Coordinates of C-alpha atoms and ligand atoms in Angstrom, one line a residue:
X25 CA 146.8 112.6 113.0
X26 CA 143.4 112.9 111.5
X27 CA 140.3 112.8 113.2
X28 CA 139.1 109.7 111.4
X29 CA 141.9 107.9 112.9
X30 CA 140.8 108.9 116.4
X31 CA 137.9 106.9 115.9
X32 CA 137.1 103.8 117.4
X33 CA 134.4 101.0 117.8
X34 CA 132.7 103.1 121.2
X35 CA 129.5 104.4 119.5
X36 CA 129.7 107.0 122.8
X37 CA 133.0 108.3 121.7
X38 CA 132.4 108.5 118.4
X39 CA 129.9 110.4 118.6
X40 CA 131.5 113.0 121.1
X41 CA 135.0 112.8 118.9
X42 CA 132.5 114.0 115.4
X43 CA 131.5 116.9 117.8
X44 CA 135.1 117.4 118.0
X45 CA 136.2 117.3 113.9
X46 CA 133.4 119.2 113.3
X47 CA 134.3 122.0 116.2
X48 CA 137.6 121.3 114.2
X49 CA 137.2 122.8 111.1
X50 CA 136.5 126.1 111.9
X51 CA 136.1 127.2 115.4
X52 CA 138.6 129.4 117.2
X53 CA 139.1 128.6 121.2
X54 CA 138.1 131.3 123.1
X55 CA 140.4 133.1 124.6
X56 CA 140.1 134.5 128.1
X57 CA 138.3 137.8 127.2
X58 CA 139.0 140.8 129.5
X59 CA 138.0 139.7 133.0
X60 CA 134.3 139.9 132.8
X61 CA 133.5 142.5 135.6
X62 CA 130.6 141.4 138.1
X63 CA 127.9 140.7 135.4
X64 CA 128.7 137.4 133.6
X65 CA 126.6 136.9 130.8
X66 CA 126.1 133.3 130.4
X67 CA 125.4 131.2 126.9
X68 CA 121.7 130.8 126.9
X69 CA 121.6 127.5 125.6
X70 CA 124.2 124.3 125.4
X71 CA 123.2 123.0 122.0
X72 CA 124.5 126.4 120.4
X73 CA 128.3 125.9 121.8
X74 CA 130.1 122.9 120.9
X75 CA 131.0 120.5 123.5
X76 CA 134.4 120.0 122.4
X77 CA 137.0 121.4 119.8
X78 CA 140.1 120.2 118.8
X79 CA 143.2 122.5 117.6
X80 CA 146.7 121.0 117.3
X81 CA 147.4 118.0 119.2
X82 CA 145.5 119.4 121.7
X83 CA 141.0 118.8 122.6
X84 CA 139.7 121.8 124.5
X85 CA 136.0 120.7 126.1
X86 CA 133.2 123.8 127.5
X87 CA 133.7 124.4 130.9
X88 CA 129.7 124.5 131.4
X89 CA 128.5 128.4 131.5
X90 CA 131.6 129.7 132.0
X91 CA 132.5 129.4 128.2
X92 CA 135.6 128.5 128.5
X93 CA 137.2 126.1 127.0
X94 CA 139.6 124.4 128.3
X95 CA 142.4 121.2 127.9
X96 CA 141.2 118.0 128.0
X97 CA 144.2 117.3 130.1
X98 CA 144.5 120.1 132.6
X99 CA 147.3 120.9 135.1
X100 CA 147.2 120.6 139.0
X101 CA 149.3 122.7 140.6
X102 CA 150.2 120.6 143.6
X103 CA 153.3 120.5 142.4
X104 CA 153.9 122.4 139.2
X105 CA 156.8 121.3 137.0
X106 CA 159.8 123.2 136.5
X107 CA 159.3 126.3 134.5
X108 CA 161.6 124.6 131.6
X109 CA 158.2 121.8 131.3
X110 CA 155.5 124.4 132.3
X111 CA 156.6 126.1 129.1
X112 CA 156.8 123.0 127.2
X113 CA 153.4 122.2 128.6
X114 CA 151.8 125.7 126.8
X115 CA 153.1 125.1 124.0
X116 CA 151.6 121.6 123.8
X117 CA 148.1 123.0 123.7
X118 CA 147.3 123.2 128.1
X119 CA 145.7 126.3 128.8
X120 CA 144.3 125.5 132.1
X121 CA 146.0 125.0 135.6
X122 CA 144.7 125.1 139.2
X123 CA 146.3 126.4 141.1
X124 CA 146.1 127.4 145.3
X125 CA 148.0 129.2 147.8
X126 CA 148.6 126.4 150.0
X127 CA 150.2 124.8 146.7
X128 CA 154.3 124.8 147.5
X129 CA 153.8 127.9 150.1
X130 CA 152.8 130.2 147.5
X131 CA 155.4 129.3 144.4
X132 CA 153.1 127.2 142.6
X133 CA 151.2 131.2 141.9
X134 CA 154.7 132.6 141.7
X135 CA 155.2 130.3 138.8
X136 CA 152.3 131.0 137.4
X137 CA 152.9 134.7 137.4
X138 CA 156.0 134.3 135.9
X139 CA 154.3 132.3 132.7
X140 CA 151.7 134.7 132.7
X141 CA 154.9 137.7 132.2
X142 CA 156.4 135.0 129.5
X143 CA 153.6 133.7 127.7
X144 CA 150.7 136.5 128.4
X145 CA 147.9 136.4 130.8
X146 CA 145.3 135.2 127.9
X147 CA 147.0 132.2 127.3
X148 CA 145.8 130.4 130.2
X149 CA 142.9 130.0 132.3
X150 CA 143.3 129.9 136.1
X151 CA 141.2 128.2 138.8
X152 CA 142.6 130.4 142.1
X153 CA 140.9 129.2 145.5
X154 CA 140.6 130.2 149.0
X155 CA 140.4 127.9 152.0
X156 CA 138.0 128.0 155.1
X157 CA 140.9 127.3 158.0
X158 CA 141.2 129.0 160.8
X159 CA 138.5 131.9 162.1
X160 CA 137.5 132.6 158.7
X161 CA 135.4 136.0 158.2
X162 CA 134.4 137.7 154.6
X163 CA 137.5 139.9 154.7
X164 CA 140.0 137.3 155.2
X165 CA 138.5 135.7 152.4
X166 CA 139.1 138.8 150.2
X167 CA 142.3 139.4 151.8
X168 CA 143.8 135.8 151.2
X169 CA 142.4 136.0 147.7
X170 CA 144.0 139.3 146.6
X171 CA 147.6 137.9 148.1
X172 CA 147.4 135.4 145.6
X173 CA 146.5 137.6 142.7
X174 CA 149.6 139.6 143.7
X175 CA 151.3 136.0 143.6
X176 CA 150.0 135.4 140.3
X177 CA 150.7 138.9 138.8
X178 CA 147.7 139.4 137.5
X179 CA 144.6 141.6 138.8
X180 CA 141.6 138.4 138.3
X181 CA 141.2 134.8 138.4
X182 CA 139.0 132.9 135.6
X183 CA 137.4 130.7 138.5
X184 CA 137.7 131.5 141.7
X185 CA 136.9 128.2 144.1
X186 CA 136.5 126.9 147.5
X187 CA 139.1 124.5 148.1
X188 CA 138.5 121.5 149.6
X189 CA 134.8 122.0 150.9
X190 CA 133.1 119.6 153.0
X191 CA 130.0 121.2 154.4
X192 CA 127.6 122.1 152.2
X193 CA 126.1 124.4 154.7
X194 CA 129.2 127.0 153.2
X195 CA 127.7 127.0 149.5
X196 CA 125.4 129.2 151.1
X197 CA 127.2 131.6 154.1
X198 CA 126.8 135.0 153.5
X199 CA 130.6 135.4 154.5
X200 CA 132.1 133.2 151.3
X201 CA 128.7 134.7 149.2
X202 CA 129.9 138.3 150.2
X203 CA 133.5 138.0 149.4
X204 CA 132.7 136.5 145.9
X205 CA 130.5 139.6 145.4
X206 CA 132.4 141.9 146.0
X207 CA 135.9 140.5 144.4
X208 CA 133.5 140.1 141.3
X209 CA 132.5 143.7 141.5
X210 CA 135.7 144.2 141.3
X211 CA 136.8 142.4 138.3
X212 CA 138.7 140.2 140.1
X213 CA 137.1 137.1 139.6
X214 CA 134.7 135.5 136.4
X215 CA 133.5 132.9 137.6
X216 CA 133.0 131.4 141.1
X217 CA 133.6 127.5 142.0
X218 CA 134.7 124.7 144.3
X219 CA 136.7 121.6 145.1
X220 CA 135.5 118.9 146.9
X221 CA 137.5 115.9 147.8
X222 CA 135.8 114.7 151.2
X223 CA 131.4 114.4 151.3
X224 CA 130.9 114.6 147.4
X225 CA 127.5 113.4 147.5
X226 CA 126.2 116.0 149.9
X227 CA 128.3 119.2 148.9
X228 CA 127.7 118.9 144.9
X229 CA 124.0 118.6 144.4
X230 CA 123.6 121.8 146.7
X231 CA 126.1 123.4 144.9
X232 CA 124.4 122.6 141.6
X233 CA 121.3 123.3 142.6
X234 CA 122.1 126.6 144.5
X235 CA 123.0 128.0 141.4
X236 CA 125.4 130.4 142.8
X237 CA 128.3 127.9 141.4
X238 CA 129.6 127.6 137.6
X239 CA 132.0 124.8 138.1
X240 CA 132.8 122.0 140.5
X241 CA 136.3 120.1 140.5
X242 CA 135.3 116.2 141.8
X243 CA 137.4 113.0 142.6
X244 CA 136.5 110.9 139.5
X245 CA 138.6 107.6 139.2
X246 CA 137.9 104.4 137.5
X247 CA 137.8 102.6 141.4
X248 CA 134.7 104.9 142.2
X249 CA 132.4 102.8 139.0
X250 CA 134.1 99.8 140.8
X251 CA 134.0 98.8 137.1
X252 CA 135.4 95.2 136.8
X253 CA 135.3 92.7 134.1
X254 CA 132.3 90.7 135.7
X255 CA 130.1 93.7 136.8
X256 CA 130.0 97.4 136.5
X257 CA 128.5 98.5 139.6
X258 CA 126.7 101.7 139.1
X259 CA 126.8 104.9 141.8
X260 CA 123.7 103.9 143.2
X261 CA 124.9 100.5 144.2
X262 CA 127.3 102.2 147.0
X263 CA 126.1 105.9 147.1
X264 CA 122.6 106.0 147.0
X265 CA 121.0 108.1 145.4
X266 CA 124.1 110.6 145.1
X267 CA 127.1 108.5 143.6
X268 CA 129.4 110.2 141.6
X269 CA 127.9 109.8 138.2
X270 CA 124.9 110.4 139.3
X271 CA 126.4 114.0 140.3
X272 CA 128.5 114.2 137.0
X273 CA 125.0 114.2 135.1
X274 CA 123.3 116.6 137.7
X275 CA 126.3 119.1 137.4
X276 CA 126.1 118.7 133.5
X277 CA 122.2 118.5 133.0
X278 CA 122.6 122.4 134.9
X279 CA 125.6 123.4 132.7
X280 CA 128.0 123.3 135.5
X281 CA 131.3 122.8 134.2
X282 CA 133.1 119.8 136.1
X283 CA 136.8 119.3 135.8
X284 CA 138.2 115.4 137.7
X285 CA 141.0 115.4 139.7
X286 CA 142.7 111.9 141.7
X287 CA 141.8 110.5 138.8
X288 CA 145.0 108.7 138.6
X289 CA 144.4 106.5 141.3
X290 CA 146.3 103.3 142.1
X291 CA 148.3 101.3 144.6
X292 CA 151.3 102.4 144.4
X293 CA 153.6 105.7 143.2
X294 CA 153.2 105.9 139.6
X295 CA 156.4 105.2 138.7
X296 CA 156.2 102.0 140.3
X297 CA 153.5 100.4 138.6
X298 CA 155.2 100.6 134.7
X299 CA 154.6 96.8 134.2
X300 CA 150.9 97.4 134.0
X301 CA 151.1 97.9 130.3
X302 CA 149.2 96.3 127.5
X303 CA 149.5 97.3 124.0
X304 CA 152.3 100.2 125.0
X305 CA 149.9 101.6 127.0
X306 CA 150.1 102.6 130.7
X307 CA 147.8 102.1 133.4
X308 CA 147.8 105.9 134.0
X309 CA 146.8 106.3 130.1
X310 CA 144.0 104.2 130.7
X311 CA 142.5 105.8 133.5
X312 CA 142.7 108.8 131.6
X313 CA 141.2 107.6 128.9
X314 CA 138.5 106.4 130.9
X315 CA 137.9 109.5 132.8
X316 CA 137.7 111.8 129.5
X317 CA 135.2 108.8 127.8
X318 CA 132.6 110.6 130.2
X319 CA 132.1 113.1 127.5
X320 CA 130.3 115.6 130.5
X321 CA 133.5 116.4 132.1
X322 CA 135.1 119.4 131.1
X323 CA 139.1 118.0 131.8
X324 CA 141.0 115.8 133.8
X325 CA 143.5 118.2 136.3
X326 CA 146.4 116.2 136.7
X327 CA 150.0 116.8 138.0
X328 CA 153.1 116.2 135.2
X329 CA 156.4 116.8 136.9
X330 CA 158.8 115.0 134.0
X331 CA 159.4 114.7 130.7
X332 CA 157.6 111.0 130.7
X333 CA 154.6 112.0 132.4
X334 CA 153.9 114.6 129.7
X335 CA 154.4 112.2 127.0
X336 CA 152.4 109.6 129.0
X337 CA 149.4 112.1 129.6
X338 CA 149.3 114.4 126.3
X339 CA 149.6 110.8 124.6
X340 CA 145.7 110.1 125.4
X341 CA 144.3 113.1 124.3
X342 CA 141.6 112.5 121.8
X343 CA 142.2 108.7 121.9
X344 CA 139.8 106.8 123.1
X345 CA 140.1 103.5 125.6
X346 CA 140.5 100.4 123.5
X347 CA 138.6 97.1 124.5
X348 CA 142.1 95.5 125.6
X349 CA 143.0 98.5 128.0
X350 CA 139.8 98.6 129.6
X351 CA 140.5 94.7 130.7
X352 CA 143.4 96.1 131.8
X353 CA 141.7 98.7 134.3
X354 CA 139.7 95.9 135.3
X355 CA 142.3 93.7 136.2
X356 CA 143.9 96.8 137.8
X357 CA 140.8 97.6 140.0
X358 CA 139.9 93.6 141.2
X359 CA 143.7 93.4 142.4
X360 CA 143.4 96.7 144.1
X361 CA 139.7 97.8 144.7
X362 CA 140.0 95.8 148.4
X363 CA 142.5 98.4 149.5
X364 CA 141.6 102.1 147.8
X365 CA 139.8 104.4 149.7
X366 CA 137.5 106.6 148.1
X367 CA 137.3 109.8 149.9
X368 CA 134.0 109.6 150.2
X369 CA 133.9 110.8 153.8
X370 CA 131.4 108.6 155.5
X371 CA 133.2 106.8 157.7
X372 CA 134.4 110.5 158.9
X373 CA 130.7 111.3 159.3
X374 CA 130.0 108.5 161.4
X375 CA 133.0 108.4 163.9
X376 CA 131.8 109.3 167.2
X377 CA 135.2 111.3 168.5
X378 CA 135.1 113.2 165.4
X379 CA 138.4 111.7 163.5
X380 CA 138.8 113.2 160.3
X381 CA 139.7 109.5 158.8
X382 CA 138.9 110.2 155.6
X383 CA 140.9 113.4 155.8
X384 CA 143.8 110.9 157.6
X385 CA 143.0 108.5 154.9
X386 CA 143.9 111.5 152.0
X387 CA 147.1 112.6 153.8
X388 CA 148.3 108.5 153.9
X389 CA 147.6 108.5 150.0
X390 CA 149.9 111.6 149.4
X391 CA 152.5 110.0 151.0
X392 CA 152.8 106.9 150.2
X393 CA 151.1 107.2 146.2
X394 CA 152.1 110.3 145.3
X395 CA 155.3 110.5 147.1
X396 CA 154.4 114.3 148.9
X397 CA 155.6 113.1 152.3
X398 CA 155.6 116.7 153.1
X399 CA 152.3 117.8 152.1
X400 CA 151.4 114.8 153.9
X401 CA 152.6 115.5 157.1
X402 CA 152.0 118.9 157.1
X403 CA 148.6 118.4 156.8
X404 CA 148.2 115.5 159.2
X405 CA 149.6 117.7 161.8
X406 CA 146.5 120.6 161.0
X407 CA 143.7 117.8 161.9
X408 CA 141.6 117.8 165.3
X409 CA 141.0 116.1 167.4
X410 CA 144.2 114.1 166.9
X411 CA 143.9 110.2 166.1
X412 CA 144.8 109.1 169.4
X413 CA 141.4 109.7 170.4
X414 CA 140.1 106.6 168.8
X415 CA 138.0 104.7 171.1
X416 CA 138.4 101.6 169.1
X417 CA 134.5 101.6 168.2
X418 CA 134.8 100.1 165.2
X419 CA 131.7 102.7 163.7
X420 CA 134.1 104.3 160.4
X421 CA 134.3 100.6 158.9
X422 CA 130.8 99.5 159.9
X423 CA 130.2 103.0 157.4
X424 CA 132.7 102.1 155.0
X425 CA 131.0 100.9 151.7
X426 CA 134.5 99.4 150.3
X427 CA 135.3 97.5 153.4
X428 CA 138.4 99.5 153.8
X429 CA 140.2 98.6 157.3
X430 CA 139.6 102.3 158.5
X431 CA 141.5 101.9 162.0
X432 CA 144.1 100.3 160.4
X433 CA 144.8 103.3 157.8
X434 CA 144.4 105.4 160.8
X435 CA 147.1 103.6 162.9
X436 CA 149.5 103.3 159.7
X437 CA 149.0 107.0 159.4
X438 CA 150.0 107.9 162.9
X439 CA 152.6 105.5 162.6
X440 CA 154.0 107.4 159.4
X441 CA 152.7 111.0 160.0
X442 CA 153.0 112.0 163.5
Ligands
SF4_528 S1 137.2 103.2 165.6 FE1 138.1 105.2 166.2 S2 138.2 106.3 164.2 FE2 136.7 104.6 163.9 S3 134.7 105.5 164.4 FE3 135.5 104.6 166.3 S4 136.5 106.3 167.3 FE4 136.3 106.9 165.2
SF4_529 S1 137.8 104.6 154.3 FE1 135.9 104.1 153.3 S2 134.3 105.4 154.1 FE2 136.3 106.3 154.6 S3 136.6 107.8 153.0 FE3 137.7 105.9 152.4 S4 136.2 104.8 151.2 FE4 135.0 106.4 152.3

């Protein structure tokens, strides 16, 4: 397909899709060099590296400072495909996955060691990650790091990341900044990073503004805009001053490299939503469209576990969101706005026993949307105190900017989970 085809009437998109063709016609994607040992040199300026480059079928977009560029469409590892698809999914042009120890007890890194022996380690980008569980010190850090580099069969990581963080008082411990030093003295880490699922609006401007961090991974979904067809309510209508664009353009305007994850986010499993189609199109492609129309991410990290999910995802890549799909979403998001939850943590912050509802809410999503009953449970059974301790306050849903029936999600959770 040419370029010009990819074209359409969204002066935004066209604009970022010339930056593309013109990447196009000459540039090579970087590939991952040797691991940089502790000091990274980072490009001085953005306006000298293209934002995005196309090569095959596939658009690779700058990972901020780290350089990299990386898939549009990305891979989460939580599950990873068979190895038969993984391979399939190389060779289609995806060159970066994330990936996490707690991913499928370790084999989600054994089957990324095994591509790396297949395909060669400079094929792919990873984003390895550590978690803060337990009585965490510096040298469990380090030690839980380099049991996943054994895992992965390779001696670094291209980003290193704090999974899952919530406190933003950790961008800063001298336990996680110590382990990072010294694994990057050791070439074992480029570039350091974090995921944050729970508290977005308080973890990632620190993080940005630190300056200690080179990429952040977000939730980014079409139900946090709360775009509909009569208004599109902007972050600062439900976040303050911190909504989630609002932190896409802070991470970007310091060339921090953000990659979106949950962006497929809907009612349902995804399989059972097929008859949201216009045009040919899935739902899912359109919230994927939508998500890479924000030309400041870097990719969307998403999970493909069959041969139609691959079609349906790698299908979007470089197209942009016609005006008939975006109806679409916004049909999507008025039926089912009333009961998505966010993440967005505050009815956890404001819970006076110290539920971790948002964190009960996440585990309900995995099982009944994404079908991970397992996951789900398993990490249901890890949260303190336990739901039962709900004095019946009613404080998370007087917090709750969605009106989301918090103590309802709780008691369906408990009901499934326990
Ligand atoms: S109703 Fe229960 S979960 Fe909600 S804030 Fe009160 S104690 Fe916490
Ligand atoms: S239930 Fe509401 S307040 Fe709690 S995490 Fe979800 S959207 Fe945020």
């Amino acid at each position: 397909m040419a370029i010009k085809d990819l074209i359409d009437h969204s002066p935004k998109r066209r604009s970022f899709l010339k930056t593309i063709a013109a990447g196009a016609a000459g540039a090579l994607i970087p590939a991952a060099a040797a691991p940089a040992r502790p000091t990274q040199t980072y490009p001085s300026a953005q306006a000298a590296h293209p934002a995005a480059i196309r090569k095959n079928d596939m658009v690779y977009r700058r990972l901020g400072r780290t350089g990299l560029y990386v898939s549009e469409i990305s891979l989460g590892g939580s599950p990873l495909p068979d190895e038969r698809l993984l391979f399939q999914l190389i060779e289609r042009g995806i060159n970066y996955i994330d990936t996490s120890d707690s991913y499928e007890n370790g084999n989600c890194e054994r089957k990324v060691g095994r591509l790396f022996k297949a395909v060669g380690r400079d094929k792919i980008f990873i984003h390895a990650r550590f978690h803060l569980q337990g009585p965490w010190t510096e040298a469990s850090l380090i030690a839980s790091v380099e049991g996943s580099l054994r895992r992965l069969a390779t001696d670094y990581t291209d980003v290193l990341g704090i999974h899952g963080l919530e406190k933003a008082e950790h961008l800063t411990d001298e336990r996680i900044l110590g382990a990072f030093e010294k694994l990057r003295a050791q070439g074992k880490c480029r570039f350091r990073g974090l995921t944050c699922h729970v508290n977005q609006h308080a973890v990632i401007p620190k993080a940005v503004e630190s300056g200690l961090y080179d990429m952040v991974q977000i939730g980014y979904n079409v139900f946090d805009i709360q775009e509909t067809e009569k208004e599109v309510k902007t972050y600062s209508d439900y976040l303050g001053e911190s909504g989630i664009r609002k932190l896409i353009d802070l991470a970007h305007g310091r060339d921090v490299g953000i990659t979106a994850m949950k962006v497929l986010k809907v009612g349902g499993r995804r399989q059972d939503v097929a008859a949201d189609k216009t045009e040919g199109t899935t739902i899912y492609q359109a919230m994927l469209k939508w998500a890479l129309e924000n030309e400041k991410l870097s990719a969307v990290v998403t999970e493909i576990l069959n041969d139609q999910e691959m079609k349906e995802d790698l299908d979007v890549v470089g197209r942009p969101l016609t005006t008939k799909e975006r109806q679409m979403l916004h049909a999507h998001v008025a039926a089912n706005a009333g009961s998505t939850c966010h993440l967005c943590g505050l009815c956890q912050a404001a819970c006076p026993a110290g539920i971790r509802t948002a964190d009960i809410s996440r585990c309900l999503a995995y099982f009944e949307s994404y079908g991970k009953r397992s996951r789900a449970r398993a990490e249901y059974a890890k949260l303190r105190p336990a739901a039962s301790g709900c004095r019946d306050c009613r404080a998370c849903e007087r917090a709750c900017p969605y009106g989301i029936s918090v103590r309802e999600r709780t008691r369906r959770a408990q009901g499934m989970l326990a």
